[in-house]
Amino acid sequence: MSKQKKILTGFRLSEGNVKFIEETGQKLGINKTSVLDMMITVVRKDKHLLSGLIEKALDE
């Protein structure tokens, strides 16, 4: 990860999403913050992926 100024944020997540983030972090050997940062970076690079994920979430 590049040397960037990090901004402290606080937000709420569902219990299921926290568990998913924790499990993903354990599998990849990174912390929860890094998991979230990675996911956001991937989605930002592919706008179609983001719209597809939103559509899928709305259908559920």
Short mmCIF file of C-alpha atoms in Angstrom, two decimals:
data_model
loop_
_atom_site.label_atom_id
_atom_site.label_comp_id
_atom_site.label_asym_id
_atom_site.label_seq_id
_atom_site.Cartn_x
_atom_site.Cartn_y
_atom_site.Cartn_z
CA MET A 1 0.00 0.00 0.00
CA SER A 2 1.34 3.42 -0.89
CA LYS A 3 2.23 6.01 1.73
CA GLN A 4 -0.96 8.06 1.81
CA LYS A 5 -2.47 10.10 4.57
CA LYS A 6 -5.17 7.93 6.10
CA ILE A 7 -8.44 9.37 7.33
CA LEU A 8 -10.13 7.86 10.37
CA THR A 9 -13.77 7.03 9.63
CA GLY A 10 -16.48 5.41 11.66
CA PHE A 11 -19.51 3.70 10.20
CA ARG A 12 -21.88 0.87 11.02
CA LEU A 13 -22.03 -2.46 9.24
CA SER A 14 -24.38 -5.39 9.60
CA GLU A 15 -23.13 -8.33 11.64
CA GLY A 16 -23.02 -10.48 8.50
CA ASN A 17 -20.88 -7.96 6.63
CA VAL A 18 -18.45 -7.64 9.55
CA LYS A 19 -18.11 -11.42 9.67
CA PHE A 20 -17.50 -11.51 5.91
CA ILE A 21 -14.80 -8.82 6.21
CA GLU A 22 -13.14 -10.64 9.12
CA GLU A 23 -13.15 -13.99 7.29
CA THR A 24 -11.82 -12.41 4.11
CA GLY A 25 -9.05 -10.73 6.09
CA GLN A 26 -8.08 -13.99 7.74
CA LYS A 27 -7.95 -15.80 4.38
CA LEU A 28 -5.80 -13.06 2.84
CA GLY A 29 -3.69 -12.40 5.92
CA ILE A 30 -4.66 -8.72 6.14
CA ASN A 31 -6.62 -6.62 8.62
CA LYS A 32 -10.24 -5.47 8.26
CA THR A 33 -9.26 -1.97 7.19
CA SER A 34 -7.12 -3.38 4.39
CA VAL A 35 -9.97 -5.64 3.27
CA LEU A 36 -12.34 -2.68 3.00
CA ASP A 37 -9.73 -0.54 1.26
CA MET A 38 -9.05 -3.34 -1.24
CA MET A 39 -12.76 -3.86 -1.98
CA ILE A 40 -13.38 -0.16 -2.50
CA THR A 41 -10.33 0.11 -4.77
CA VAL A 42 -11.54 -2.80 -6.93
CA VAL A 43 -15.04 -1.36 -7.23
CA ARG A 44 -13.72 2.13 -8.05
CA LYS A 45 -11.65 0.73 -10.92
CA ASP A 46 -14.63 -1.05 -12.51
CA LYS A 47 -17.79 1.09 -12.49
CA HIS A 48 -19.78 -1.70 -14.16
CA LEU A 49 -18.95 -4.01 -11.27
CA LEU A 50 -20.36 -1.46 -8.82
CA SER A 51 -23.62 -1.03 -10.73
CA GLY A 52 -23.97 -4.81 -11.06
CA LEU A 53 -23.45 -5.30 -7.33
CA ILE A 54 -26.03 -2.65 -6.52
CA GLU A 55 -28.57 -4.21 -8.88
CA LYS A 56 -27.96 -7.65 -7.38
CA ALA A 57 -28.36 -6.30 -3.84
CA LEU A 58 -31.65 -4.62 -4.75
CA ASP A 59 -32.97 -7.86 -6.27
CA GLU A 60 -32.30 -9.86 -3.08
#
